[in-house]
Tab-separated table of C-alpha atoms in Angstrom:
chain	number	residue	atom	x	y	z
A	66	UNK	CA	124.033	84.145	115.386
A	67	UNK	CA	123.238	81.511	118.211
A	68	UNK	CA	121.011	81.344	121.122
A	69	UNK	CA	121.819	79.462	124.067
A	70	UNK	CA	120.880	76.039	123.478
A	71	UNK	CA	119.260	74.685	126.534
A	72	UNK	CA	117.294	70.992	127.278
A	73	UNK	CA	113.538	70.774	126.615
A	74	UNK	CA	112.460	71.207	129.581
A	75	UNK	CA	114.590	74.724	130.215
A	76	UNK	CA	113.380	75.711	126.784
A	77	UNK	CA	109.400	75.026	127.395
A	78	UNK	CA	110.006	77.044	130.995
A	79	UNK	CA	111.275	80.202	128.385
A	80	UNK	CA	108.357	79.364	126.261
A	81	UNK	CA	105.608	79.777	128.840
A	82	UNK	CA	107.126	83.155	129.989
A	83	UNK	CA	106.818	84.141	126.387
A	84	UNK	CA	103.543	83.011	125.642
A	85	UNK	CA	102.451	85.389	129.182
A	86	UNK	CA	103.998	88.183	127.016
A	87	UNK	CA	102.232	87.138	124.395
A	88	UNK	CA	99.289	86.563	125.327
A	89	UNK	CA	99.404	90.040	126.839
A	90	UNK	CA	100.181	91.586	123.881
A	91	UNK	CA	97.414	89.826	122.468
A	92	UNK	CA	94.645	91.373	124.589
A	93	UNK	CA	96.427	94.914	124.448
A	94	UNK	CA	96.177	94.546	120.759
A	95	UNK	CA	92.531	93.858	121.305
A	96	UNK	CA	91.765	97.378	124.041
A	97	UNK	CA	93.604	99.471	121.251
A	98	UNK	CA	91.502	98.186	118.496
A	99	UNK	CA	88.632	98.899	120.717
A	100	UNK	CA	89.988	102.708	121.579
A	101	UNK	CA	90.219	102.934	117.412
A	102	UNK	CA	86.962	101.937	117.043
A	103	UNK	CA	85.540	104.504	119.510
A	104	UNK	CA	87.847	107.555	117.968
A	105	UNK	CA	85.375	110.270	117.296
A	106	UNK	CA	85.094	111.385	113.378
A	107	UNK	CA	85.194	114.529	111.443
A	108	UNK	CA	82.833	115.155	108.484
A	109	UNK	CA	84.703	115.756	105.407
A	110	UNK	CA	83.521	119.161	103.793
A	111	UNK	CA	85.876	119.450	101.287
A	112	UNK	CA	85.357	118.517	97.711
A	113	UNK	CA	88.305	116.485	96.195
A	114	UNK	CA	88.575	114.941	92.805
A	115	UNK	CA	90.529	111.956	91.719
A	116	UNK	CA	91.756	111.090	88.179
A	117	UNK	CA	90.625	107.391	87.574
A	118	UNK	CA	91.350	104.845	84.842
A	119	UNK	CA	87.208	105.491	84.863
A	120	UNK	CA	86.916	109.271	84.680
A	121	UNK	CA	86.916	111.774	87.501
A	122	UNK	CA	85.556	110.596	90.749
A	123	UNK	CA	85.236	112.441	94.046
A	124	UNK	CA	85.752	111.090	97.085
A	125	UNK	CA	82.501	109.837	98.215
A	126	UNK	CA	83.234	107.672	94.244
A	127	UNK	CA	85.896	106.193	95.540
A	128	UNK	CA	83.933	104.319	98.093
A	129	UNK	CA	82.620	102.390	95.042
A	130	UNK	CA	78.732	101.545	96.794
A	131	UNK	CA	80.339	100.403	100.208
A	132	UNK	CA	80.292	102.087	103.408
A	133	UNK	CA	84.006	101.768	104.544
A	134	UNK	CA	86.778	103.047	102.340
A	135	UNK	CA	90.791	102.460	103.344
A	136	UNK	CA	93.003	104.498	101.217
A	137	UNK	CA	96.983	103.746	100.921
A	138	UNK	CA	98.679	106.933	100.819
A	139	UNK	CA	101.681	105.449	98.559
A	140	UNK	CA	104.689	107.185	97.617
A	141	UNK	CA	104.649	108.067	94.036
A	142	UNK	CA	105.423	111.713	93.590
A	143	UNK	CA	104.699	113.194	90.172
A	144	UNK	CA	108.447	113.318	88.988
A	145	UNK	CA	109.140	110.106	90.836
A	146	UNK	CA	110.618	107.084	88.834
A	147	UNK	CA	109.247	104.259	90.285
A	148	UNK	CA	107.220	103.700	94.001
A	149	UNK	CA	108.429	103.820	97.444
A	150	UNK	CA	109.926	100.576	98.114
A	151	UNK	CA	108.522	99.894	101.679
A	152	UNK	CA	104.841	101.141	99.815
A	153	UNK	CA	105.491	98.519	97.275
A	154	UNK	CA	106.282	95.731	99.701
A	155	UNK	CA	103.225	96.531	102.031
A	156	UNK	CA	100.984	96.867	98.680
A	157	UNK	CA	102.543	93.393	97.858
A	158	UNK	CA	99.915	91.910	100.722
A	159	UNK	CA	96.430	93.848	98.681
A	160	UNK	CA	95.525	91.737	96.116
A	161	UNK	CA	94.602	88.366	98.194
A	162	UNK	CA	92.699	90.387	101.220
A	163	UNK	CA	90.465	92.087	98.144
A	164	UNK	CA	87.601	89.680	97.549
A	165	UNK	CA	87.902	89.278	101.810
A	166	UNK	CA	87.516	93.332	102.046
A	167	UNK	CA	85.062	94.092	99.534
A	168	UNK	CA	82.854	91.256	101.246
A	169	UNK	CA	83.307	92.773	104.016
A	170	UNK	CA	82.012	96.268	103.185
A	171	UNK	CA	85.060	97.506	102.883
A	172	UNK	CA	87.073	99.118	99.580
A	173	UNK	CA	90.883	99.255	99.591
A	174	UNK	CA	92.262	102.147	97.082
A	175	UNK	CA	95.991	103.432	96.593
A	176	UNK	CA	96.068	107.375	96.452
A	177	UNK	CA	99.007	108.936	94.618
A	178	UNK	CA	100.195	112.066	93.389
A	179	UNK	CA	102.005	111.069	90.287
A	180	UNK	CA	99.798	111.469	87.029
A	181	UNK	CA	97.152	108.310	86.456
A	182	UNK	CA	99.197	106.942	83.359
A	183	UNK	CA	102.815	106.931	85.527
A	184	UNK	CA	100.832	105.377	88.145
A	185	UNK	CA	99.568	102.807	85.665
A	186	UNK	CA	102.873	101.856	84.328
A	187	UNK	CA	104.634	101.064	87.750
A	188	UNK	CA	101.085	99.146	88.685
A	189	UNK	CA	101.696	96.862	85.545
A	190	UNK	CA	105.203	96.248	86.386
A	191	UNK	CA	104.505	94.928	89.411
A	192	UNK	CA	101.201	92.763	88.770
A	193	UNK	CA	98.577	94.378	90.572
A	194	UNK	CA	94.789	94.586	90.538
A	195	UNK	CA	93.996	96.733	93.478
A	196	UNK	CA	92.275	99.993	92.651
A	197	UNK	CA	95.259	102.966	92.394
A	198	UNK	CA	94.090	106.601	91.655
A	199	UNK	CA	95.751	109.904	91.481
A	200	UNK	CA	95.257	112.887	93.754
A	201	UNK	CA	97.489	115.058	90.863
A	202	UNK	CA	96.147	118.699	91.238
A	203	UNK	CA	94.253	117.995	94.555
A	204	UNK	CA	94.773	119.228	98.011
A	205	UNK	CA	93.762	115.756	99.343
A	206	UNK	CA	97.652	114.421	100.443
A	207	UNK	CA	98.710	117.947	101.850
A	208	UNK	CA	95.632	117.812	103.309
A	209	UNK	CA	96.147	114.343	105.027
A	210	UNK	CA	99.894	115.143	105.661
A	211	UNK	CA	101.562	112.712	103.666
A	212	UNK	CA	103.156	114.823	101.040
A	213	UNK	CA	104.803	118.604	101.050
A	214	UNK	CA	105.678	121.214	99.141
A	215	UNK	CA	108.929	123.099	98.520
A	216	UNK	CA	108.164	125.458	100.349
A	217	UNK	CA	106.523	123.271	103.622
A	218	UNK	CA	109.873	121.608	103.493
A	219	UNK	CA	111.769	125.185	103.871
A	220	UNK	CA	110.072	125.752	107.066
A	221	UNK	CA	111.031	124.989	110.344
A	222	UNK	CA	108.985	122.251	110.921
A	223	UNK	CA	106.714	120.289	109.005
A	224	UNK	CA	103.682	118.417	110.426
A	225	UNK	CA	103.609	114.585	109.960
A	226	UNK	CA	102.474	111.374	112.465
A	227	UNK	CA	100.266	113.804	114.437
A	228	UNK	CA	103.377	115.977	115.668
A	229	UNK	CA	106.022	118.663	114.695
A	230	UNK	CA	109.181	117.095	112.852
A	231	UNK	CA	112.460	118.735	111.281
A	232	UNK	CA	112.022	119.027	107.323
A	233	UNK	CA	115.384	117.514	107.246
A	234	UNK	CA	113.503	114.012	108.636
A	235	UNK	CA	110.961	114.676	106.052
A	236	UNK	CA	110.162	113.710	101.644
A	237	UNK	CA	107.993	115.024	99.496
A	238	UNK	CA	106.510	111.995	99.950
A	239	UNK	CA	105.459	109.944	103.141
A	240	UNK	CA	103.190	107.018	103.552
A	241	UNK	CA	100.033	106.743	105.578
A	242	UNK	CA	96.692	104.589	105.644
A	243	UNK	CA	93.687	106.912	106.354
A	244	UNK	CA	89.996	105.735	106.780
A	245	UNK	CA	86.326	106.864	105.893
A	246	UNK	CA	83.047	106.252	106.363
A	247	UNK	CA	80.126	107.049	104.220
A	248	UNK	CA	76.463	106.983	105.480
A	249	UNK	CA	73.365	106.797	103.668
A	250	UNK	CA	72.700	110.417	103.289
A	251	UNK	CA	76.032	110.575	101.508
A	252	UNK	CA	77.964	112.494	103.517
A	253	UNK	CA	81.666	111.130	104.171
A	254	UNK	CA	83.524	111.161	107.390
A	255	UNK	CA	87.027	110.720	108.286
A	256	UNK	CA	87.582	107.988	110.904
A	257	UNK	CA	91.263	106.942	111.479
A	258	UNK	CA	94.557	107.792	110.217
A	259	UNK	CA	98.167	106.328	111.041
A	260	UNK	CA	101.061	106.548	109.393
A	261	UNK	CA	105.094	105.533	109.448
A	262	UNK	CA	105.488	102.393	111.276
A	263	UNK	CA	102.123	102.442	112.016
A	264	UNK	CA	100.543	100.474	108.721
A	265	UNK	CA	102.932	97.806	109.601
A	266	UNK	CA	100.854	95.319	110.505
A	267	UNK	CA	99.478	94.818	107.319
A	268	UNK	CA	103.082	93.522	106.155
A	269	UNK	CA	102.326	89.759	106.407
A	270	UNK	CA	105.748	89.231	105.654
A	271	UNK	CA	107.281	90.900	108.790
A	272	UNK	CA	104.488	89.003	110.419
A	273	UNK	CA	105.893	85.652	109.452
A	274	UNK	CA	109.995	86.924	109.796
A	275	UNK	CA	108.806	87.432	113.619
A	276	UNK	CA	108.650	83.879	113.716
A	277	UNK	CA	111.521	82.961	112.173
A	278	UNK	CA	114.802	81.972	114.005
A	279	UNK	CA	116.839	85.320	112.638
A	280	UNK	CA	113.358	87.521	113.170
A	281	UNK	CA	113.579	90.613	110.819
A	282	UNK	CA	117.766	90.491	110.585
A	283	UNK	CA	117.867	94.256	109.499
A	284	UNK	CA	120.057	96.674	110.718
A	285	UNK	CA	117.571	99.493	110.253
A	286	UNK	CA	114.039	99.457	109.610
A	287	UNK	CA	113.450	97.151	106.595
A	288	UNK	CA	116.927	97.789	104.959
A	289	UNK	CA	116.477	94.514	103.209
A	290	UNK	CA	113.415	94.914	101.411
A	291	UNK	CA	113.694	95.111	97.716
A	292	UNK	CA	111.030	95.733	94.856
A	293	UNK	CA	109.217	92.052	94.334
A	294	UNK	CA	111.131	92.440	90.720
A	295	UNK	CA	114.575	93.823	92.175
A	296	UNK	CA	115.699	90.596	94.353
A	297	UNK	CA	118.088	88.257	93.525
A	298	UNK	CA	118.497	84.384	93.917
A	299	UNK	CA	119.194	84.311	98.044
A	300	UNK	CA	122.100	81.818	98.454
A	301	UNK	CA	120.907	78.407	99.854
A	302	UNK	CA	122.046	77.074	102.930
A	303	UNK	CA	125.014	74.363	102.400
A	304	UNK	CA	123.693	71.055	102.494
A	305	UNK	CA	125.187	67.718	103.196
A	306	UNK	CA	124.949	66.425	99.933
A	307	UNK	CA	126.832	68.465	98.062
């Protein structure tokens, strides 16, 4: 691919009608963040227990003595092999935010439904530190929406992304970020949810392809991501000395 190569001064005239778009996007980025922040909350009555490398922890554990808990709803079903690869590229971004999170108040933790020790082994593979538990047993993704059962996925519909949606569209598995809030009384509250494309922002990858001359080059959504441990050698560009 090309784009129409044009002189300076044609290009900065494009640029400047960009960076209007831009900057537009900027501050509706900024009114939606504000409309997140003012979503109402629902108390969570529910118990649910989590199998961690450090025992059994309830929710309100999970939190680990801060106030603000994000969970990852990654897909790792309990007969699954290895992790979703978009889940796996996103959770490629924790690690380095971690100290910046937990400073701010805020604890990051993976929920899964495959047992603790599968969930292990695929975190070792891949090299990370983040916190990763397992909702095995629980109610806590069918709950949140983000896995189903045989027989949810024999039914007409199934209910994912806040709306009705064939089975056929459907996994087990589906990912999701969900958020919480615990006060000093204890008591734990669900604040936000979002889930398909909507985590994506956290991909600092796609981020950075954005700005690159071919953007994302995909032909459907993220077709060419690969497990961090799955790529090989891209071919270099030819180069006038060889």
């Amino acid at each position: 691919m090309q784009n129409v190569v044009v002189s300076r001064e044609e290009w900065l005239e494009a640029r400047r009608a960009l960076l209007a778009r831009e900057k537009e996007a900027t501050r509706l980025r900024d009114s939606v963040n504000a409309a997140r922040l003012a979503l109402p909350w629902v108390k969570v009555d529910k118990d649910y227990v989590f199998e961690t490398p450090e025992g059994r922890k309830s929710l309100a554990d999970l939190f680990d003595g801060r106030s603000q808990l994000l969970i990852y709803h990654f897909m790792l079903g309990p007969d699954w092999d290895a992790g979703c690869t978009g889940c796996s590229f996103l959770s490629d971004h924790v690690d380095g935010a971690l100290p910046h999170l937990n400073h701010h108040d805020v604890t990051w933790v993976a929920v899964s439904r495959a047992p603790l020790d599968k969930i292990a082994a695929y975190k070792q593979r891949m090299g990370w530190k983040f916190p990763w538990v397992s909702s095995f047993g629980s109610d806590f993704n069918f709950d949140y929406h983000v896995s189903f059962s045989p027989e949810d996925l024999a039914k007409d519909k199934v209910f994912y992304n806040f709306t009705p949606m064939q089975p056929a569209d459907a996994n087990d598995e589906l990912p999701g970020l969900s958020a919480f809030y615990r006060n000093d009384k204890g008591e734990v509250f669900h604040t936000y949810s979002s889930y398909a494309r909507g985590p994506e922002e956290l991909i600092g990858t796609l981020m950075i392809l954005d700005r690159a001359p071919k953007g994302r080059n995909e032909d459907s959504t993220m077709n060419f991501v690969r497990r961090h441990d799955e790529y090989q050698e891209a071919p270099k560009a030819p180069s006038c000395c060889h």
